[in-house]
């Protein structure tokens, strides 16, 4: 048929927009290397100028040696392991409760309205202010730390779940219902994927709240393990190398999660949806 | 014009029975706005009916009520004599735009209805491939929706509806956002599908040319009264030429019906401003 041929012609013209998007290419790596070199160079220079004594401002080499020592005596590997386990545990609880409450808010209108003002209010509450409450309630233990982490992030998860689902374009839900989607199938096959781009953004933010709160809680709620605890030990014994070495570790972990894990997921979803067209 | 006996014919696959719908506005004076006022349409099996009326006259509302996506204030929808109050797979809507799922590929979109019905992966893939083929999009089976042009998206929407194998296709201005050439191609494709599948089609549009080009029957809606003004049976063979003398006569008659309303609306607003 004639119109069939015309379609094919139209398709030829409509070149498929295949994007060769890579989040991390050579020039990115070069930029980072350059930035690091400049940073370490300035640090070394400041050290050499002896503005501050070495116990206040150690050299990059001294800090690197310290990192080696901390790895060798196992305090850094154990600290990282414990801290990440607490992060995973606390964040998992936050996600579970937050998504559950968020969904209940979508389901029950009145509860949703009340709860959203309450949760938004608690979003601005400084998570570290939960620490005294938590210590007295739970004692100096993992539960107290987990509690602070959950309180720091759960409201963000609640709000993000609630708003992501409520902001799904109604046309998707109509089309799905029309094709026979109801109840759990609608939720699983339409609401969750449709809300994903916005959910990821919110969860990424909730993760960073959890991470901030965790290090603070570990410093204040002494449990003898964890990166925050190593920091507080460094302060107690006036050992700047330990403090800086741990800070660098915390920084690197943050970068790995945020830049690499979360951004990768986000980019995959966004490119699939075609949400990054304007940046090309 | 259609006689009332035709309207009451017993062979109707779809019967829209005295459907009324009003919307309540949330404004302080909380007016009600009557969108549909005792609308009745009978559609025979395999018939291609177009509904024409200006924007805002309630075409989408009517189609959504027929689909079971909205409920009427009064009146009923009968499919093969059975009263319908919710959505079901015998009536599938093809929306104007934006109803495809951007998180799924073309193929996954087309098999979506089958997945919901619990059809096994192998079977639904095979079926989806067939319908993607029917709308000539095999090469784009694994593309995501944003990679398609507007016309291709609507073809995917058609394939997605066909895969569910409904008795009735409800098309809500599906080509309104497309350029003229693409629309012409899609008109031909829809007519071809109608010919080969014998599906009953209810096609809503604000475009008179489109209405007379496609329909066995054109239903003219009045925005003023929220009801059906007139129906025109068109027995001209397809493909039709919108410029032919016979078509021009029908188009003129439809236009007259719509313009009458338009003048009335203008007079009304004028008196309102004077008051
Ligand atoms: N959910 C709704 N609430 C209030 N008014 C509505 C709603 N949906 C449609 N309307 C109103 O009903 C009228 C008909 O709308 P619609 O059926 O979309 O018209 P059409 O599809 O013919 O353009 C419009 O005036 C519109 O503003
Ligand atoms: Mg409409």
Coordinates of C-alpha atoms and ligand atoms in Angstrom, one line a residue:
Chain A
X1 CA 0.0 0.0 0.0
X2 CA 1.1 3.5 -0.8
X3 CA 0.8 5.0 2.7
X4 CA 2.9 2.2 4.1
X5 CA 5.8 3.2 1.9
X6 CA 5.3 6.8 3.0
X7 CA 5.5 5.8 6.6
X8 CA 8.8 4.1 6.1
X9 CA 10.1 7.2 4.4
X10 CA 9.1 9.3 7.3
X11 CA 10.8 6.9 9.6
X12 CA 14.1 7.1 7.7
X13 CA 14.0 10.8 8.1
X14 CA 13.2 10.6 11.7
X15 CA 16.6 9.5 12.8
X16 CA 16.5 7.8 16.1
X17 CA 18.0 10.1 18.8
X18 CA 20.4 7.7 20.3
X19 CA 22.4 9.6 22.9
X20 CA 25.9 8.5 23.7
X21 CA 25.8 9.9 27.2
X22 CA 28.6 9.0 29.5
X23 CA 28.6 10.5 32.9
X24 CA 32.4 10.2 33.4
X25 CA 34.6 10.8 30.5
X26 CA 38.3 11.6 30.0
X27 CA 37.9 15.4 30.4
X28 CA 36.0 14.9 33.7
X29 CA 38.8 12.8 35.0
X30 CA 41.4 15.3 33.9
X31 CA 39.5 18.1 35.6
X32 CA 39.3 16.2 38.8
X33 CA 43.0 15.3 38.8
X34 CA 43.9 18.9 38.2
X35 CA 41.7 20.1 41.0
X36 CA 43.2 17.5 43.4
X37 CA 46.7 18.4 42.4
X38 CA 46.0 22.1 43.0
X39 CA 44.4 21.4 46.4
X40 CA 47.3 19.2 47.6
X41 CA 49.8 21.7 46.3
X42 CA 48.3 24.6 48.2
X43 CA 48.0 22.5 51.3
X44 CA 51.7 21.5 51.0
X45 CA 52.6 25.2 50.4
X46 CA 50.7 26.3 53.5
X47 CA 52.5 23.6 55.5
X48 CA 55.9 24.6 54.2
X49 CA 55.2 28.3 55.1
X50 CA 54.9 27.1 58.7
X51 CA 52.1 29.6 59.5
X52 CA 50.7 27.1 61.9
X53 CA 52.6 24.4 63.8
X54 CA 52.5 20.9 62.4
X55 CA 50.3 19.6 65.1
X56 CA 47.6 22.0 63.9
X57 CA 48.4 21.8 60.2
X58 CA 50.0 18.5 59.2
X59 CA 51.4 18.0 55.7
X60 CA 49.5 15.9 53.1
X61 CA 52.2 13.2 53.5
X62 CA 51.6 13.0 57.3
X63 CA 47.9 12.5 56.7
X64 CA 48.5 9.9 54.1
X65 CA 50.8 8.0 56.5
X66 CA 48.1 8.3 59.1
X67 CA 45.5 6.8 56.7
X68 CA 48.0 3.9 56.2
X69 CA 48.4 3.4 59.9
X70 CA 44.6 3.6 60.5
X71 CA 44.1 0.9 57.8
X72 CA 46.9 -1.2 59.2
X73 CA 45.6 -1.2 62.8
X74 CA 42.1 -2.0 61.4
X75 CA 40.4 1.0 63.0
X76 CA 39.5 2.6 59.6
X77 CA 38.2 -0.6 57.9
X78 CA 36.2 -1.5 61.0
X79 CA 35.0 2.1 61.4
X80 CA 33.9 2.2 57.7
X81 CA 32.2 -1.1 58.0
X82 CA 30.3 -0.2 61.2
X83 CA 29.3 3.2 59.9
X84 CA 28.1 1.9 56.6
X85 CA 26.1 -0.9 58.3
X86 CA 24.4 1.7 60.5
X87 CA 23.7 3.9 57.5
X88 CA 22.2 0.9 55.6
X89 CA 20.2 -0.1 58.6
X90 CA 18.9 3.4 59.5
X91 CA 18.2 4.3 55.9
X92 CA 16.4 1.0 55.3
X93 CA 14.1 1.7 58.3
X94 CA 13.6 5.2 57.0
X95 CA 12.6 4.0 53.6
X96 CA 10.3 1.3 54.9
X97 CA 8.5 3.7 57.3
X98 CA 8.6 6.7 55.0
X99 CA 7.3 4.9 51.9
X100 CA 4.6 3.2 54.0
X101 CA 3.4 6.4 55.7
X102 CA 3.7 8.3 52.4
X103 CA 1.4 5.8 50.7
X104 CA -1.1 5.9 53.5
X105 CA -1.2 9.6 53.1
X106 CA -2.0 9.3 49.4
X107 CA -4.7 6.7 50.3
X108 CA -6.3 8.7 53.1
X109 CA -6.8 12.3 52.1
X110 CA -7.4 13.8 55.5
X111 CA -4.4 12.0 57.1
X112 CA -2.3 13.1 54.1
X113 CA -3.1 16.8 54.6
X114 CA -2.4 16.8 58.3
X115 CA 0.6 14.6 58.1
X116 CA 2.2 16.6 55.3
X117 CA 2.3 19.9 57.3
X118 CA 3.6 18.0 60.3
X119 CA 6.3 16.2 58.3
X120 CA 7.3 19.4 56.5
X121 CA 7.7 21.1 59.9
X122 CA 9.9 18.3 61.1
X123 CA 12.1 18.5 57.9
X124 CA 13.5 21.8 59.2
X125 CA 14.1 20.4 62.7
X126 CA 17.9 20.0 63.2
X127 CA 18.5 16.2 63.5
X128 CA 21.3 16.6 66.0
X129 CA 18.7 18.0 68.5
X130 CA 17.3 14.5 68.7
X131 CA 20.6 13.3 70.3
X132 CA 19.9 14.1 74.0
X133 CA 16.4 12.6 73.8
X134 CA 17.8 9.5 72.1
X135 CA 20.6 9.0 74.6
X136 CA 18.3 9.1 77.6
X137 CA 15.7 6.9 75.8
X138 CA 18.0 4.2 74.4
X139 CA 21.4 4.7 76.2
X140 CA 24.8 4.9 74.5
X141 CA 24.2 2.2 71.9
X142 CA 23.4 1.5 68.3
X143 CA 19.7 1.9 68.8
X144 CA 20.2 5.5 69.9
X145 CA 22.3 6.2 66.7
X146 CA 19.8 4.5 64.5
X147 CA 17.0 6.5 66.0
X148 CA 18.7 9.8 65.2
X149 CA 19.5 8.6 61.6
X150 CA 15.8 7.6 61.1
X151 CA 14.5 10.8 62.5
X152 CA 16.8 12.8 60.2
X153 CA 15.7 11.1 57.0
X154 CA 12.3 9.6 57.4
X155 CA 10.3 12.8 57.0
X156 CA 12.1 13.5 53.8
X157 CA 11.1 10.1 52.5
X158 CA 7.5 10.6 53.6
X159 CA 7.2 13.9 51.8
X160 CA 8.9 12.7 48.7
X161 CA 6.7 9.5 48.5
X162 CA 3.6 11.6 49.0
X163 CA 4.4 14.3 46.6
X164 CA 5.9 12.0 43.9
X165 CA 2.8 9.9 43.7
X166 CA 0.4 12.8 43.9
X167 CA 2.2 14.5 41.0
X168 CA 1.9 11.6 38.6
X169 CA 0.2 12.9 35.5
X170 CA -3.4 11.7 35.8
X171 CA -3.4 10.6 32.1
X172 CA -1.1 7.6 33.0
X173 CA -3.5 6.4 35.7
X174 CA -6.5 6.8 33.4
X175 CA -4.8 4.9 30.6
X176 CA -3.8 2.2 33.0
X177 CA -7.2 1.9 34.6
X178 CA -8.7 1.8 31.1
X179 CA -6.5 -1.2 30.3
X180 CA -7.6 -3.0 33.4
X181 CA -5.0 -2.0 36.0
X182 CA -6.4 -1.8 39.5
X183 CA -5.2 -2.0 43.1
X184 CA -1.8 -3.5 43.5
X185 CA -1.2 -3.9 39.7
X186 CA -1.8 -0.2 39.2
X187 CA 0.6 0.6 42.1
X188 CA 3.3 -1.8 41.0
X189 CA 3.2 -1.3 37.2
X190 CA 2.2 2.4 36.9
X191 CA 2.4 4.4 40.1
X192 CA 5.9 3.3 41.2
X193 CA 7.6 3.6 37.7
X194 CA 5.7 6.9 37.0
X195 CA 6.9 8.4 40.3
X196 CA 10.5 7.1 40.0
X197 CA 12.3 10.2 38.6
X198 CA 11.0 12.3 41.4
X199 CA 11.3 9.6 44.0
X200 CA 15.0 9.2 43.2
X201 CA 15.7 12.9 43.7
X202 CA 13.9 12.8 47.1
X203 CA 15.6 9.6 48.2
X204 CA 19.0 11.0 47.3
X205 CA 18.3 14.0 49.5
X206 CA 17.0 11.8 52.4
X207 CA 20.2 9.8 52.1
X208 CA 22.3 12.9 52.6
X209 CA 20.3 13.9 55.6
X210 CA 20.8 10.4 57.0
X211 CA 24.5 10.5 56.3
X212 CA 25.0 14.0 58.0
X213 CA 23.0 12.8 61.1
X214 CA 24.9 9.6 61.4
X215 CA 28.4 11.1 61.7
X216 CA 27.1 13.7 64.1
X217 CA 25.3 11.0 66.2
X218 CA 28.4 8.8 66.2
X219 CA 30.5 11.6 67.6
X220 CA 28.1 12.4 70.4
X221 CA 26.7 9.0 71.2
X222 CA 29.9 7.1 72.2
X223 CA 29.9 3.4 71.2
X224 CA 33.6 2.8 70.6
X225 CA 33.3 2.1 66.9
X226 CA 32.4 4.1 63.7
X227 CA 33.9 6.9 61.7
X228 CA 32.3 9.6 63.9
X229 CA 33.8 7.9 67.0
X230 CA 37.3 8.0 65.4
X231 CA 36.8 11.7 64.8
X232 CA 35.9 12.3 68.4
X233 CA 38.8 10.2 69.6
X234 CA 41.1 12.3 67.4
X235 CA 39.7 15.4 69.1
X236 CA 40.2 13.9 72.6
X237 CA 43.8 13.1 72.0
X238 CA 44.5 16.2 70.0
X239 CA 45.6 14.3 67.0
X240 CA 45.0 16.3 63.8
X241 CA 46.3 13.7 61.4
X242 CA 43.6 11.2 62.6
X243 CA 40.9 13.9 62.3
X244 CA 41.9 14.9 58.8
X245 CA 42.4 11.3 57.6
X246 CA 38.9 10.4 58.9
X247 CA 37.4 13.5 57.3
X248 CA 38.8 12.5 54.0
X249 CA 37.4 9.0 54.3
X250 CA 33.9 10.5 55.1
X251 CA 34.2 12.8 52.1
X252 CA 35.1 10.0 49.8
X253 CA 32.3 7.8 51.0
X254 CA 29.9 10.6 50.4
X255 CA 31.2 11.2 46.9
X256 CA 31.0 7.5 46.1
X257 CA 27.3 7.2 47.1
X258 CA 26.1 10.5 45.8
X259 CA 28.0 11.1 42.6
X260 CA 28.4 7.5 41.5
X261 CA 25.6 5.4 42.8
X262 CA 22.7 7.8 43.0
X263 CA 23.7 9.8 40.0
X264 CA 24.1 6.7 37.9
X265 CA 20.6 5.5 38.7
X266 CA 19.1 8.9 38.2
X267 CA 20.8 9.3 34.8
X268 CA 19.6 6.0 33.6
X269 CA 16.0 6.8 34.5
X270 CA 16.2 10.3 33.1
X271 CA 17.7 9.2 29.8
X272 CA 15.1 6.5 29.4
X273 CA 12.3 9.1 29.9
X274 CA 14.1 11.5 27.6
X275 CA 14.3 14.1 30.4
X276 CA 17.8 15.3 29.6
X277 CA 17.2 16.5 26.1
X278 CA 17.7 20.2 27.0
X279 CA 21.2 19.6 28.2
X280 CA 22.4 18.2 24.8
Chain B
X1 CA -30.9 13.0 9.6
X2 CA -31.3 9.8 11.5
X3 CA -34.8 8.7 12.3
X4 CA -35.6 7.8 15.9
X5 CA -36.3 4.1 14.9
X6 CA -32.6 3.8 13.9
X7 CA -31.6 5.2 17.3
X8 CA -33.6 2.6 19.1
X9 CA -32.3 -0.2 17.0
X10 CA -31.8 -3.4 18.9
X11 CA -28.5 -4.4 17.2
X12 CA -26.5 -1.7 19.0
X13 CA -23.2 -3.0 20.4
X14 CA -22.9 0.3 22.4
X15 CA -25.9 2.1 23.8
X16 CA -25.5 5.5 25.4
X17 CA -28.7 6.0 27.3
X18 CA -29.8 9.5 28.4
X19 CA -26.4 10.3 29.9
X20 CA -26.2 13.6 31.8
X21 CA -23.2 15.1 33.6
X22 CA -22.7 18.4 35.4
X23 CA -19.5 19.7 37.0
X24 CA -19.6 21.5 40.3
X25 CA -17.1 24.4 40.5
X26 CA -15.2 24.8 43.7
X27 CA -15.7 28.6 43.4
X28 CA -17.5 30.4 46.3
X29 CA -20.8 30.7 44.3
X30 CA -20.4 27.0 43.5
X31 CA -22.2 27.0 40.2
X32 CA -23.0 23.8 38.4
X33 CA -22.0 23.6 34.7
X34 CA -24.1 21.1 32.7
X35 CA -21.7 19.5 30.2
X36 CA -23.9 16.6 29.0
X37 CA -27.7 16.8 28.9
X38 CA -29.5 13.5 28.2
X39 CA -27.1 12.3 25.5
X40 CA -28.2 9.2 23.7
X41 CA -26.2 7.4 21.0
X42 CA -26.6 3.9 19.6
X43 CA -23.6 2.4 17.8
X44 CA -24.0 -0.7 15.7
X45 CA -21.4 -3.4 15.6
X46 CA -18.6 -2.5 13.3
X47 CA -19.9 1.0 12.8
X48 CA -17.5 4.0 12.6
X49 CA -19.2 6.9 14.3
X50 CA -17.6 10.3 14.6
X51 CA -18.7 12.9 17.1
X52 CA -17.9 16.5 16.2
X53 CA -18.2 19.6 18.4
X54 CA -16.2 22.6 19.4
X55 CA -13.6 22.4 22.3
X56 CA -15.2 22.3 25.7
X57 CA -18.6 20.9 24.5
X58 CA -18.1 17.7 26.5
X59 CA -16.7 15.2 24.0
X60 CA -13.9 14.0 26.3
X61 CA -16.3 13.8 29.2
X62 CA -18.7 11.7 27.1
X63 CA -16.0 9.4 26.0
X64 CA -14.6 9.0 29.5
X65 CA -18.1 8.1 30.7
X66 CA -18.5 5.5 28.0
X67 CA -15.1 4.1 28.9
X68 CA -16.2 3.9 32.6
X69 CA -13.4 6.3 33.7
X70 CA -16.0 8.7 34.9
X71 CA -19.5 8.1 36.1
X72 CA -22.6 9.9 34.7
X73 CA -25.0 11.8 37.0
X74 CA -27.8 9.9 35.4
X75 CA -28.3 7.6 32.4
X76 CA -26.4 4.5 31.6
X77 CA -23.9 2.8 29.2
X78 CA -24.8 -0.5 27.8
X79 CA -22.4 -2.8 25.9
X80 CA -24.1 -5.6 24.1
X81 CA -27.1 -5.0 26.3
X82 CA -25.2 -5.2 29.5
X83 CA -25.0 -2.3 31.8
X84 CA -21.4 -1.0 32.4
X85 CA -20.4 1.0 35.4
X86 CA -16.6 0.7 35.3
X87 CA -13.7 0.3 32.9
X88 CA -13.3 -3.0 31.1
X89 CA -11.2 -4.3 28.3
X90 CA -14.1 -4.3 25.8
X91 CA -13.8 -0.5 25.5
X92 CA -10.3 1.0 25.1
X93 CA -9.6 4.8 24.8
X94 CA -6.9 6.2 22.6
X95 CA -6.2 9.6 24.1
X96 CA -5.1 12.8 22.4
X97 CA -1.5 12.6 23.6
X98 CA 0.8 11.8 26.5
X99 CA -0.8 8.5 27.5
X100 CA 2.1 6.2 26.6
X101 CA 4.4 5.2 29.4
X102 CA 7.8 6.8 29.1
X103 CA 9.4 4.2 31.3
X104 CA 8.6 1.4 28.9
X105 CA 9.8 0.7 25.3
X106 CA 7.4 0.7 22.4
X107 CA 7.1 -3.1 22.6
X108 CA 6.5 -3.0 26.4
X109 CA 3.9 -0.3 26.0
X110 CA 2.0 -2.4 23.5
X111 CA 2.1 -5.5 25.6
X112 CA 1.1 -3.7 28.8
X113 CA -2.6 -4.6 28.6
X114 CA -1.7 -8.3 28.0
X115 CA 0.7 -8.2 31.0
X116 CA -2.1 -7.0 33.2
X117 CA -4.3 -9.8 31.9
X118 CA -1.7 -12.3 33.0
X119 CA -0.6 -13.4 29.5
X120 CA 2.8 -15.2 29.6
X121 CA 5.8 -13.3 28.5
X122 CA 6.4 -15.3 25.3
X123 CA 2.8 -15.0 24.1
X124 CA 2.4 -11.3 24.9
X125 CA 5.8 -10.5 23.2
X126 CA 4.7 -12.3 20.1
X127 CA 1.3 -10.5 20.1
X128 CA 2.9 -7.1 20.8
X129 CA 5.4 -7.7 17.9
X130 CA 2.4 -8.4 15.6
X131 CA 0.7 -5.2 16.5
X132 CA 3.8 -3.1 16.4
X133 CA 4.2 -4.6 12.9
X134 CA 0.6 -3.7 12.0
X135 CA 1.4 0.0 12.6
X136 CA 4.7 -0.3 10.8
X137 CA 6.9 0.4 13.8
X138 CA 9.0 -2.8 14.0
X139 CA 12.2 -0.9 13.6
X140 CA 11.3 1.1 16.7
X141 CA 10.1 -1.8 18.9
X142 CA 12.9 -1.2 21.4
X143 CA 12.9 2.6 21.3
X144 CA 11.7 4.6 24.2
X145 CA 8.7 6.9 23.8
X146 CA 10.6 10.2 23.7
X147 CA 12.5 8.9 20.7
X148 CA 9.3 8.9 18.6
X149 CA 7.6 11.6 16.6
X150 CA 4.0 12.6 17.4
X151 CA 2.5 10.5 14.7
X152 CA 4.6 7.5 15.7
X153 CA 3.4 7.9 19.3
X154 CA -0.2 7.8 18.2
X155 CA 0.5 4.6 16.2
X156 CA 1.9 3.0 19.3
X157 CA -1.2 4.1 21.1
X158 CA -3.3 2.4 18.5
X159 CA -1.2 -0.8 18.6
X160 CA -1.5 -0.8 22.4
X161 CA -5.3 -0.6 22.1
X162 CA -5.5 -3.3 19.4
X163 CA -3.4 -5.7 21.4
X164 CA -6.1 -5.7 24.1
X165 CA -8.6 -6.7 21.3
X166 CA -11.5 -4.5 22.6
X167 CA -14.9 -4.6 20.9
X168 CA -15.0 -0.8 20.8
X169 CA -12.3 1.7 20.2
X170 CA -12.9 5.1 21.7
X171 CA -10.7 7.7 20.1
X172 CA -10.5 11.1 21.7
X173 CA -9.1 13.6 19.2
X174 CA -6.1 11.2 18.7
X175 CA -4.7 13.2 15.8
X176 CA -5.4 16.8 16.9
X177 CA -1.8 17.5 17.8
X178 CA -0.4 16.2 14.5
X179 CA 0.6 18.0 11.3
X180 CA -1.7 17.7 8.3
X181 CA 0.4 15.2 6.3
X182 CA 0.8 12.9 9.3
X183 CA -2.8 13.2 10.1
X184 CA -3.8 12.2 6.5
X185 CA -1.6 9.1 6.7
X186 CA -3.1 8.1 10.0
X187 CA -6.6 8.6 8.7
X188 CA -5.9 6.1 6.0
X189 CA -4.4 3.7 8.5
X190 CA -7.4 3.9 10.8
X191 CA -9.7 3.4 7.9
X192 CA -7.7 0.4 6.9
X193 CA -7.8 -1.0 10.4
X194 CA -11.5 -0.5 10.5
X195 CA -11.9 -2.4 7.3
X196 CA -9.7 -5.3 8.3
X197 CA -10.6 -5.7 12.0
X198 CA -14.3 -4.6 11.8
X199 CA -14.0 -3.0 15.2
X200 CA -16.6 -0.6 16.3
X201 CA -15.1 2.9 16.5
X202 CA -16.3 6.0 18.3
X203 CA -14.1 8.9 17.2
X204 CA -14.3 12.3 18.7
X205 CA -13.0 15.4 17.0
X206 CA -13.5 19.2 16.7
X207 CA -12.4 19.0 13.0
X208 CA -15.4 18.7 10.6
X209 CA -13.2 17.5 7.7
X210 CA -11.9 14.6 9.9
X211 CA -15.4 13.8 11.0
X212 CA -16.9 13.5 7.5
X213 CA -13.8 11.8 6.1
X214 CA -13.9 8.9 8.6
X215 CA -17.5 8.4 9.9
X216 CA -20.3 6.2 8.6
X217 CA -22.3 8.6 10.7
X218 CA -21.4 12.0 12.1
X219 CA -22.9 13.1 15.4
X220 CA -23.0 16.9 16.0
X221 CA -22.8 18.0 19.6
X222 CA -24.1 21.3 20.9
X223 CA -22.0 23.1 23.5
X224 CA -25.0 25.3 24.4
X225 CA -27.4 22.6 25.5
X226 CA -24.8 19.8 26.1
X227 CA -26.8 17.5 23.9
X228 CA -26.7 16.0 20.5
X229 CA -28.1 18.4 17.9
X230 CA -28.2 16.3 14.8
X231 CA -26.8 13.2 13.2
X232 CA -25.7 12.8 9.5
X233 CA -25.4 9.4 7.9
X234 CA -22.6 9.4 5.3
X235 CA -22.8 6.5 2.8
X236 CA -20.2 7.8 0.4
X237 CA -17.5 5.2 -0.4
X238 CA -14.0 5.6 1.0
X239 CA -11.5 7.0 0.4
X240 CA -13.5 10.2 0.4
X241 CA -12.5 13.5 -1.0
X242 CA -13.4 16.4 1.4
X243 CA -13.5 18.7 -1.6
X244 CA -16.2 16.8 -3.5
X245 CA -19.6 18.4 -4.0
X246 CA -21.4 15.8 -1.9
X247 CA -19.0 16.3 1.0
X248 CA -19.2 20.0 0.7
X249 CA -23.0 19.9 1.1
X250 CA -22.7 17.7 4.3
X251 CA -19.9 19.9 5.7
X252 CA -22.0 23.0 5.1
X253 CA -24.9 21.5 7.0
X254 CA -22.7 20.5 9.9
X255 CA -21.2 23.9 9.9
X256 CA -24.6 25.5 10.0
X257 CA -25.5 23.5 13.1
X258 CA -22.4 24.5 14.8
X259 CA -22.6 28.2 13.8
X260 CA -26.2 28.5 15.0
X261 CA -24.8 27.6 18.4
X262 CA -21.9 29.9 18.0
X263 CA -24.2 32.9 17.2
X264 CA -26.4 32.0 20.1
X265 CA -23.4 31.9 22.5
X266 CA -22.3 35.3 21.2
X267 CA -25.7 36.9 21.7
X268 CA -25.8 35.5 25.2
X269 CA -22.4 36.9 26.2
X270 CA -23.3 40.2 24.7
X271 CA -26.5 40.5 26.8
X272 CA -24.6 39.4 29.8
X273 CA -22.1 42.2 29.4
X274 CA -24.8 44.8 29.0
X275 CA -26.5 43.7 32.2
Ligands
LIG1 N1 -13.1 17.3 36.1 C1 -13.8 18.4 35.7 N2 -14.2 19.4 36.6 C2 -14.8 20.5 36.2 N3 -15.1 20.8 35.0 C3 -14.7 19.9 34.0 C4 -14.0 18.7 34.3 N4 -13.7 18.0 33.2 C5 -14.2 18.8 32.2 N5 -14.8 19.9 32.7 C6 -15.5 21.0 31.9 O1 -16.4 20.4 31.1 C7 -16.5 20.9 29.8 C8 -16.3 19.9 28.8 O2 -15.0 19.4 28.8 P1 -14.4 18.3 27.8 O3 -15.3 17.1 27.9 O4 -13.0 18.1 28.1 O5 -14.7 19.0 26.4 P2 -14.0 18.6 25.0 O6 -13.4 17.3 25.1 O7 -15.2 18.6 24.1 O8 -13.1 19.7 24.7 C9 -15.4 22.0 29.8 O9 -16.1 23.2 30.0 C10 -14.6 21.7 30.9 O10 -14.0 22.8 31.5
LIG2 MG1 -11.4 16.8 24.8

